[in-house]
Coordinates of C-alpha atoms in Angstrom, one line a residue:
X4 CA -0.2 0.0 0.0
X5 CA 2.9 2.2 0.7
X6 CA 4.3 1.6 -2.4
X7 CA 1.1 2.7 -4.2
X8 CA 0.7 6.0 -2.3
X9 CA 4.4 6.6 -3.4
X10 CA 4.0 6.5 -6.9
X11 CA 0.6 8.5 -7.1
X12 CA 2.5 11.4 -5.3
X13 CA 5.5 10.6 -8.1
X14 CA 3.0 11.3 -10.4
X15 CA 1.5 13.9 -9.0
X16 CA 4.7 16.0 -8.8
X17 CA 5.6 15.6 -12.4
X18 CA 2.0 16.6 -13.3
X19 CA 2.7 19.8 -10.9
X20 CA 5.8 20.5 -12.5
X21 CA 4.2 20.3 -15.9
X22 CA 1.5 22.5 -15.4
X23 CA 3.7 25.1 -13.5
X24 CA 5.5 25.5 -16.9
X25 CA 5.5 28.5 -19.0
X26 CA 4.6 27.2 -22.4
X27 CA 5.2 30.8 -23.8
X28 CA 9.2 30.4 -23.7
X29 CA 10.9 29.5 -26.3
X30 CA 14.7 28.1 -26.8
X31 CA 17.6 30.2 -26.8
X32 CA 17.8 32.0 -30.5
X33 CA 21.5 30.8 -31.5
X34 CA 21.4 31.8 -35.0
X35 CA 23.8 34.7 -36.2
X36 CA 22.7 37.2 -38.6
X37 CA 24.1 37.6 -41.9
X38 CA 25.1 41.0 -43.5
X39 CA 26.6 41.7 -47.2
X40 CA 28.5 44.1 -48.0
X41 CA 27.3 45.0 -51.7
X42 CA 28.5 48.5 -52.4
X43 CA 30.8 49.5 -54.1
X44 CA 31.8 46.1 -54.6
X45 CA 30.4 42.5 -53.0
X46 CA 34.2 41.3 -54.0
X47 CA 36.3 41.2 -51.5
X48 CA 39.1 43.5 -52.3
X49 CA 38.8 47.1 -53.9
X50 CA 41.2 50.3 -54.6
X51 CA 39.9 53.6 -54.3
X52 CA 41.3 56.9 -54.5
X53 CA 38.6 58.9 -52.4
X54 CA 38.3 58.7 -48.7
X55 CA 35.9 58.5 -47.1
X56 CA 34.5 55.4 -48.4
X57 CA 30.9 54.9 -49.3
X58 CA 29.8 51.3 -48.0
X59 CA 26.1 50.1 -48.3
X60 CA 24.6 46.3 -48.3
X61 CA 22.4 44.0 -46.5
X62 CA 21.5 42.5 -43.5
X63 CA 19.2 39.7 -42.2
X64 CA 18.0 37.2 -39.3
X65 CA 15.4 35.0 -38.5
X66 CA 14.2 37.8 -36.0
X67 CA 15.6 41.2 -36.1
X68 CA 18.7 42.6 -37.0
X69 CA 19.1 45.3 -33.7
X70 CA 22.4 47.3 -35.5
X71 CA 25.4 47.4 -38.1
X72 CA 28.6 48.2 -37.1
X73 CA 31.9 49.1 -39.1
X74 CA 35.6 48.9 -38.0
X75 CA 38.6 49.9 -39.8
X76 CA 41.6 47.8 -38.8
X77 CA 44.4 50.5 -40.5
X78 CA 43.2 53.2 -38.1
X79 CA 41.1 51.9 -35.3
X80 CA 37.9 53.5 -36.0
X81 CA 34.6 52.2 -36.3
X82 CA 31.5 53.7 -36.4
X83 CA 27.5 52.8 -36.6
X84 CA 26.1 52.1 -39.6
X85 CA 22.4 53.9 -40.6
X86 CA 19.8 51.6 -41.2
X87 CA 19.8 47.5 -40.7
X88 CA 18.3 45.2 -43.1
X89 CA 19.5 47.9 -45.6
X90 CA 22.1 49.7 -44.1
X91 CA 25.1 52.5 -45.3
X92 CA 28.1 54.2 -43.8
X93 CA 31.2 56.4 -44.6
X94 CA 34.3 54.7 -43.6
X95 CA 37.7 57.1 -43.1
X96 CA 40.9 55.7 -45.1
X97 CA 44.4 55.9 -45.0
X98 CA 47.2 55.0 -47.5
X99 CA 47.7 51.6 -48.2
X100 CA 45.5 48.2 -47.0
X101 CA 42.4 49.4 -44.8
X102 CA 40.7 46.1 -43.8
X103 CA 37.4 46.9 -43.2
X104 CA 35.0 44.6 -41.3
X105 CA 31.2 45.4 -41.0
X106 CA 29.3 43.5 -37.7
X107 CA 25.6 42.7 -38.1
X108 CA 23.8 42.4 -34.5
X109 CA 20.7 40.8 -33.5
X110 CA 19.0 40.9 -30.4
X111 CA 19.9 38.2 -28.6
X112 CA 23.8 39.3 -28.9
X113 CA 24.5 37.2 -32.2
X114 CA 26.6 38.7 -34.6
X115 CA 27.8 38.1 -38.1
X116 CA 30.2 39.2 -40.5
X117 CA 31.6 40.7 -43.9
X118 CA 35.0 42.3 -44.7
X119 CA 36.3 44.2 -47.5
X120 CA 40.0 44.7 -48.2
X121 CA 40.0 48.4 -49.3
X122 CA 43.5 49.7 -50.9
X123 CA 43.5 53.5 -50.8
X124 CA 46.5 55.4 -53.5
X125 CA 45.7 59.3 -52.6
X126 CA 45.5 61.4 -55.7
X127 CA 48.6 62.7 -56.7
X128 CA 47.6 66.5 -56.1
X129 CA 44.5 68.1 -53.8
X130 CA 41.8 69.9 -54.7
X131 CA 42.6 73.5 -56.7
X132 CA 43.1 76.4 -54.6
X133 CA 42.5 79.9 -56.9
X134 CA 44.4 83.1 -55.8
X135 CA 43.8 86.6 -58.2
X136 CA 46.4 87.0 -60.4
X137 CA 46.3 90.5 -60.3
X138 CA 46.1 91.2 -64.4
X139 CA 44.0 90.8 -67.4
X140 CA 44.6 87.6 -69.4
X141 CA 47.5 86.1 -67.3
X142 CA 49.5 83.9 -69.3
X143 CA 52.2 82.7 -67.2
X144 CA 53.8 82.1 -64.0
X145 CA 56.6 81.5 -62.0
X146 CA 58.2 80.6 -58.3
X147 CA 61.2 82.2 -56.9
X148 CA 61.4 83.7 -53.1
X149 CA 61.5 87.6 -53.6
X150 CA 61.1 88.6 -49.8
X151 CA 63.8 86.2 -48.6
X152 CA 61.9 84.5 -46.1
X153 CA 62.3 80.9 -46.7
X154 CA 58.5 80.7 -48.4
X155 CA 58.0 80.5 -52.4
X156 CA 56.6 83.2 -53.6
X157 CA 54.6 83.4 -57.2
X158 CA 55.4 86.3 -60.1
X159 CA 52.5 86.2 -62.9
X160 CA 52.9 87.7 -66.3
X161 CA 49.6 89.4 -67.8
X162 CA 49.3 90.0 -71.5
X163 CA 46.3 92.9 -71.6
X164 CA 47.3 94.8 -68.3
X165 CA 50.7 95.0 -69.4
X166 CA 52.5 94.3 -66.0
X167 CA 53.6 91.5 -63.8
X168 CA 52.1 90.7 -60.8
X169 CA 54.2 88.9 -57.2
X170 CA 52.0 86.8 -55.0
X171 CA 53.6 86.7 -52.1
X172 CA 53.3 82.6 -50.1
X173 CA 52.2 82.3 -46.6
X174 CA 54.4 78.9 -46.5
X175 CA 51.0 76.8 -46.7
X176 CA 50.5 76.8 -50.4
X177 CA 48.1 80.2 -50.2
X178 CA 49.4 83.5 -50.9
X179 CA 48.3 87.3 -50.8
X180 CA 47.3 89.7 -53.0
X181 CA 49.2 90.4 -56.0
X182 CA 51.5 93.8 -56.1
X183 CA 51.6 94.6 -60.1
X184 CA 54.8 95.9 -61.9
X185 CA 54.9 97.3 -65.2
X186 CA 56.5 95.9 -68.1
X187 CA 56.3 96.4 -72.0
X188 CA 53.9 95.9 -74.5
X189 CA 51.6 92.4 -74.0
X190 CA 54.0 90.2 -71.9
X191 CA 53.8 86.6 -72.2
X192 CA 55.9 85.1 -70.6
X193 CA 57.7 85.4 -67.5
X194 CA 61.3 83.6 -65.9
X195 CA 63.2 84.6 -62.6
X196 CA 66.9 84.5 -62.3
X197 CA 69.3 86.5 -60.2
X198 CA 71.0 88.4 -63.1
X199 CA 73.0 91.2 -61.3
X200 CA 74.6 89.0 -58.9
X201 CA 73.0 90.4 -55.9
X202 CA 72.2 86.9 -54.5
X203 CA 68.3 88.3 -55.2
X204 CA 65.6 86.9 -57.7
X205 CA 65.3 89.3 -60.6
X206 CA 62.3 89.0 -62.9
X207 CA 62.3 88.9 -66.9
X208 CA 59.4 89.2 -69.1
X209 CA 58.7 88.6 -72.9
X210 CA 56.5 91.4 -74.7
X211 CA 54.7 90.0 -77.7
X212 CA 54.0 93.6 -79.2
X213 CA 57.1 96.0 -77.8
X214 CA 59.1 93.1 -79.6
X215 CA 61.5 93.0 -76.2
X216 CA 62.5 91.5 -72.9
X217 CA 61.4 93.6 -69.6
X218 CA 64.3 93.4 -66.7
X219 CA 62.9 93.9 -63.1
X220 CA 65.7 93.6 -60.5
X221 CA 64.6 92.7 -56.9
X222 CA 64.7 94.6 -54.1
X223 CA 64.5 91.4 -51.7
X224 CA 61.7 92.9 -50.0
X225 CA 58.6 91.1 -52.3
X226 CA 58.9 94.0 -54.1
X227 CA 60.9 94.6 -57.8
X228 CA 62.7 98.0 -59.3
X229 CA 61.2 99.7 -62.3
X230 CA 61.8 97.6 -65.7
X231 CA 64.7 97.7 -68.3
X232 CA 64.1 96.6 -71.7
X233 CA 66.0 95.1 -73.8
X234 CA 65.4 94.9 -77.6
X235 CA 65.6 90.8 -79.0
X236 CA 66.5 92.0 -82.4
X237 CA 63.2 90.3 -84.2
X238 CA 59.8 89.9 -83.4
X239 CA 56.9 88.0 -81.5
X240 CA 59.6 86.9 -78.1
X241 CA 57.7 83.6 -76.5
X242 CA 59.3 81.8 -74.0
X243 CA 62.7 82.4 -72.5
X244 CA 65.3 80.0 -71.9
X245 CA 68.0 81.2 -69.0
X246 CA 71.7 80.2 -68.5
X247 CA 75.3 80.7 -69.0
X248 CA 75.9 80.4 -72.5
X249 CA 79.1 81.5 -72.6
X250 CA 80.7 80.6 -69.4
X251 CA 81.8 83.5 -68.1
X252 CA 79.8 82.6 -64.9
X253 CA 77.0 85.3 -65.8
X254 CA 73.4 84.5 -67.1
X255 CA 72.5 84.8 -70.5
X256 CA 69.0 84.7 -72.6
X257 CA 67.4 82.6 -75.4
X258 CA 64.1 83.5 -76.6
X259 CA 61.9 81.6 -79.1
X260 CA 60.8 84.3 -81.1
X261 CA 57.5 83.1 -83.0
X262 CA 58.4 84.6 -86.7
X263 CA 61.8 84.5 -86.8
X264 CA 64.1 82.5 -85.0
X265 CA 65.7 82.3 -81.6
X266 CA 67.4 85.3 -79.9
X267 CA 70.3 85.3 -77.7
X268 CA 71.3 88.2 -75.6
X269 CA 74.5 87.8 -73.3
X270 CA 74.5 89.3 -69.5
X271 CA 76.8 91.7 -68.2
X272 CA 76.4 90.9 -64.7
X273 CA 74.7 93.9 -63.6
X274 CA 71.3 93.3 -64.9
X275 CA 71.8 94.5 -68.3
X276 CA 72.6 92.8 -71.7
X277 CA 74.5 93.0 -74.9
X278 CA 72.6 93.5 -78.5
X279 CA 70.6 90.3 -79.3
X280 CA 71.8 87.7 -82.1
X281 CA 69.2 85.8 -84.2
X282 CA 69.6 82.1 -84.9
X283 CA 67.2 80.1 -87.3
X284 CA 65.1 77.7 -85.9
X285 CA 61.7 75.8 -87.4
X286 CA 58.7 77.3 -88.3
X287 CA 57.2 79.9 -86.2
X288 CA 59.2 78.3 -82.7
X289 CA 57.2 79.6 -79.6
X290 CA 58.8 77.4 -77.1
X291 CA 62.7 76.6 -75.7
X292 CA 64.7 74.4 -73.6
X293 CA 68.5 74.7 -72.4
X294 CA 70.5 71.9 -71.7
X295 CA 74.1 69.5 -72.3
X296 CA 72.1 67.4 -75.2
X297 CA 75.4 66.1 -76.5
X298 CA 77.1 65.8 -73.4
X299 CA 80.6 67.7 -74.3
X300 CA 79.8 70.2 -71.1
X301 CA 78.6 73.1 -73.1
X302 CA 74.7 74.3 -73.0
X303 CA 73.1 73.8 -76.2
X304 CA 69.2 74.6 -76.9
X305 CA 65.7 72.7 -78.5
X306 CA 63.2 74.5 -79.5
X307 CA 59.7 73.9 -80.5
X308 CA 58.1 74.9 -84.0
X309 CA 54.1 75.5 -83.7
X310 CA 53.7 75.6 -87.7
X311 CA 56.6 73.4 -88.9
X312 CA 55.5 70.7 -86.3
X313 CA 58.9 69.8 -85.2
X314 CA 61.3 70.5 -82.9
X315 CA 65.3 72.0 -83.5
X316 CA 68.1 71.6 -81.9
X317 CA 71.2 74.1 -82.0
X318 CA 74.3 72.9 -80.3
X319 CA 76.4 75.1 -78.2
X320 CA 80.2 76.1 -78.7
X321 CA 80.4 77.1 -75.3
X322 CA 81.1 81.0 -76.5
X323 CA 77.6 81.8 -76.3
X324 CA 76.9 81.2 -80.2
X325 CA 74.9 78.1 -81.5
X326 CA 75.3 76.0 -84.5
X327 CA 73.1 75.3 -87.3
X328 CA 69.2 73.9 -86.1
X329 CA 68.8 70.3 -86.9
X330 CA 64.9 69.2 -86.6
X331 CA 63.0 66.3 -85.6
X332 CA 59.4 65.8 -86.6
X333 CA 57.1 65.9 -83.5
X334 CA 53.4 66.3 -83.7
X335 CA 50.9 68.8 -84.6
X336 CA 51.0 72.4 -83.1
X337 CA 53.9 72.0 -80.8
X338 CA 54.2 74.5 -78.0
X339 CA 56.6 74.0 -75.5
X340 CA 59.9 71.9 -75.0
X341 CA 61.5 70.0 -71.8
X342 CA 63.8 67.9 -71.0
X343 CA 64.6 65.0 -69.0
X344 CA 66.2 61.3 -68.9
X345 CA 62.9 59.5 -69.2
X346 CA 64.5 55.9 -70.0
X347 CA 67.3 56.4 -67.4
X348 CA 70.0 55.8 -69.6
X349 CA 71.9 58.8 -68.6
X350 CA 71.2 60.7 -71.8
X351 CA 69.0 63.6 -71.9
X352 CA 65.7 62.8 -74.2
X353 CA 63.4 65.9 -75.3
X354 CA 59.5 65.8 -74.5
X355 CA 57.4 68.5 -77.1
X356 CA 53.3 68.9 -76.5
X357 CA 51.5 69.3 -79.1
X358 CA 48.2 71.1 -79.0
X359 CA 46.3 69.9 -82.4
X360 CA 47.2 66.3 -82.1
X361 CA 46.5 66.0 -78.2
X362 CA 49.9 64.1 -77.5
X363 CA 53.4 64.6 -76.1
X364 CA 56.1 63.2 -78.5
X365 CA 59.2 61.6 -76.8
X366 CA 62.4 62.0 -78.3
X367 CA 65.2 59.2 -76.9
X368 CA 68.7 60.8 -77.2
X369 CA 71.5 59.4 -78.3
X370 CA 73.9 61.2 -76.4
X371 CA 75.5 62.9 -79.9
X372 CA 73.0 65.9 -79.5
X373 CA 70.7 63.6 -82.0
X374 CA 67.5 61.9 -81.2
X375 CA 65.7 59.0 -82.2
X376 CA 62.1 59.0 -83.9
X377 CA 59.4 61.0 -82.1
X378 CA 56.8 58.6 -79.8
X379 CA 53.4 60.0 -79.7
X380 CA 52.0 59.6 -76.2
X381 CA 48.2 60.6 -75.6
X382 CA 48.4 63.7 -73.1
X383 CA 44.4 64.7 -72.9
X384 CA 42.6 67.2 -74.9
X385 CA 45.1 70.2 -76.4
X386 CA 48.5 69.7 -74.6
X387 CA 49.9 73.2 -74.2
X388 CA 52.4 72.8 -72.0
X389 CA 54.6 70.5 -70.4
X390 CA 57.2 70.4 -67.1
X391 CA 59.0 67.5 -66.3
X392 CA 59.4 66.0 -62.5
X393 CA 59.4 63.3 -60.2
X394 CA 56.0 63.7 -59.1
X395 CA 55.4 60.7 -57.5
X396 CA 58.7 60.3 -55.7
X397 CA 59.9 56.7 -57.4
X398 CA 62.9 58.3 -59.0
X399 CA 61.7 58.4 -62.2
X400 CA 60.9 61.4 -64.5
X401 CA 56.8 61.8 -64.9
X402 CA 55.5 65.1 -66.9
X403 CA 52.6 67.7 -66.0
X404 CA 50.8 68.8 -69.1
X405 CA 48.3 72.0 -69.9
X406 CA 44.9 70.8 -71.4
X407 CA 44.2 74.2 -72.8
X408 CA 40.6 73.9 -74.3
X409 CA 39.2 72.0 -71.4
X410 CA 38.1 75.1 -69.4
X411 CA 40.7 74.2 -67.0
X412 CA 42.5 71.1 -66.5
X413 CA 45.8 69.9 -65.9
X414 CA 47.1 66.1 -67.0
X415 CA 49.8 63.9 -65.2
X416 CA 51.3 61.3 -66.7
X417 CA 53.9 59.1 -64.3
X418 CA 57.2 57.7 -66.3
X419 CA 57.8 54.2 -66.6
X420 CA 61.4 54.7 -66.3
X421 CA 61.7 53.1 -70.3
X422 CA 60.7 56.5 -72.4
X423 CA 57.0 55.2 -71.9
X424 CA 53.9 56.9 -69.7
X425 CA 50.8 56.1 -68.3
X426 CA 47.2 57.5 -68.7
X427 CA 47.2 60.7 -67.8
X428 CA 45.1 61.1 -64.6
X429 CA 43.5 64.5 -64.7
X430 CA 43.3 67.8 -62.6
X431 CA 40.8 70.5 -62.4
X432 CA 41.8 74.0 -62.2
X433 CA 41.0 77.7 -63.1
X434 CA 39.5 78.3 -66.6
X435 CA 41.5 78.9 -69.5
X436 CA 44.6 77.2 -67.9
X437 CA 47.6 78.2 -69.8
X438 CA 50.6 77.8 -68.0
X439 CA 52.4 76.1 -65.0
X440 CA 54.9 75.9 -62.6
X441 CA 56.3 73.5 -60.2
X442 CA 57.3 73.8 -56.6
X443 CA 57.1 73.1 -53.2
X444 CA 54.5 75.9 -52.2
X445 CA 53.8 74.8 -48.7
X446 CA 57.3 73.3 -47.5
X447 CA 56.5 70.0 -46.9
X448 CA 58.7 68.1 -49.1
X449 CA 56.3 67.3 -51.9
X450 CA 55.8 69.1 -55.5
X451 CA 53.1 71.4 -56.0
X452 CA 51.6 72.4 -59.2
X453 CA 50.6 76.3 -59.9
X454 CA 48.6 77.6 -63.3
X455 CA 48.2 80.5 -64.9
X456 CA 45.1 80.7 -65.9
X457 CA 44.0 83.3 -69.1
X458 CA 40.3 83.0 -68.9
X459 CA 39.8 83.6 -64.9
X460 CA 42.9 85.9 -64.5
X461 CA 44.0 83.6 -61.7
X462 CA 46.4 81.4 -60.5
X463 CA 45.5 77.5 -59.3
X464 CA 47.6 75.8 -56.6
X465 CA 47.2 72.1 -56.4
X466 CA 49.0 70.9 -53.4
X467 CA 50.6 67.2 -53.7
X468 CA 50.0 64.8 -51.8

């Protein structure tokens, strides 16, 4: 009998226990959410030159997605995305690899992740900042320290207002208001050197309509003195090359004159110049560069000719004179010429920009003063001016080219070191950009660009990254 009672009590306990359970409770949720990165790509890797990066995607859960977060392993930063089932966010990047992880959490504390490895390569230059040039129809720009404070300044030539303007630098890539100084009639090009050997930068400007050059001696305070003009002996002077052509320790001038050749003026060392001697080049020479092209220790000239579509080489004698021109075909409407060792063989090569064929011509040197057949490299619409420098600091010469008929654009072509160049990377600048100069304008050890803008009458500064 006792055994029956015990059995009945045990059964009663089991029944009462079952009756006391909460029949609405469910087993614990152990299912993790899923999250997927869909923008800018579903791939595991991505490359960009923009920061911050916009990410977007979807997340789902068997119950509810509570939130979506991101983290960047390269920076240690993290944040909350906007939205859950469909989410988006922006993630700051640093140069190089950025492993970005997106984590979705549900209300039970379960998490799911997706990640992407983003390689961020900053653009070579930041966005342009414009400064008034101070003149009308701004046509050229050069860089020098006019007030001797260790900070680069600018000098700008303006054709219509018949003046040059000096803009003093602040050291951060910005510039003050222009100070204007009168020169000759229609100054097209400007350059800087110490013509009177006092350690202070002076200015030379070529004047199209008065057929002369204006020399303005620097005061060392940021200002320059009144102009002194010297005839070029021919008409329509354009770009200037400044070197010591007769090896007397005094700087001289060689000027491309569009309608009749190259004008050479020997310096006296006092800021004045001897009468010009004119040498023949091609048809309508407008661009000029000086270098030792045949490796004899004597400076030579390379001249870009806009009508004969070629570049003329005039070998120097060392006494300030030059031999007969030898010309090499280029592209259409050649405008400027620059010198560099593009294939790293220790021999100087030439680059010529061609405004109508939308390219630059690369002519590899032989070391004898002769050059090979030109190779055309696409350089954007209407390349009008060209400069050579190592913009990405890899030890290889690169090119910066003004694209004149684009409203305002600079193209940068990175060199390969074999004489070829990459696809142009473009940067927007002021309207009617026509000339450019290269220098470290904010003193960070990186090369910057400044353009002269003919339509906007501004200069555009692009700081290097």
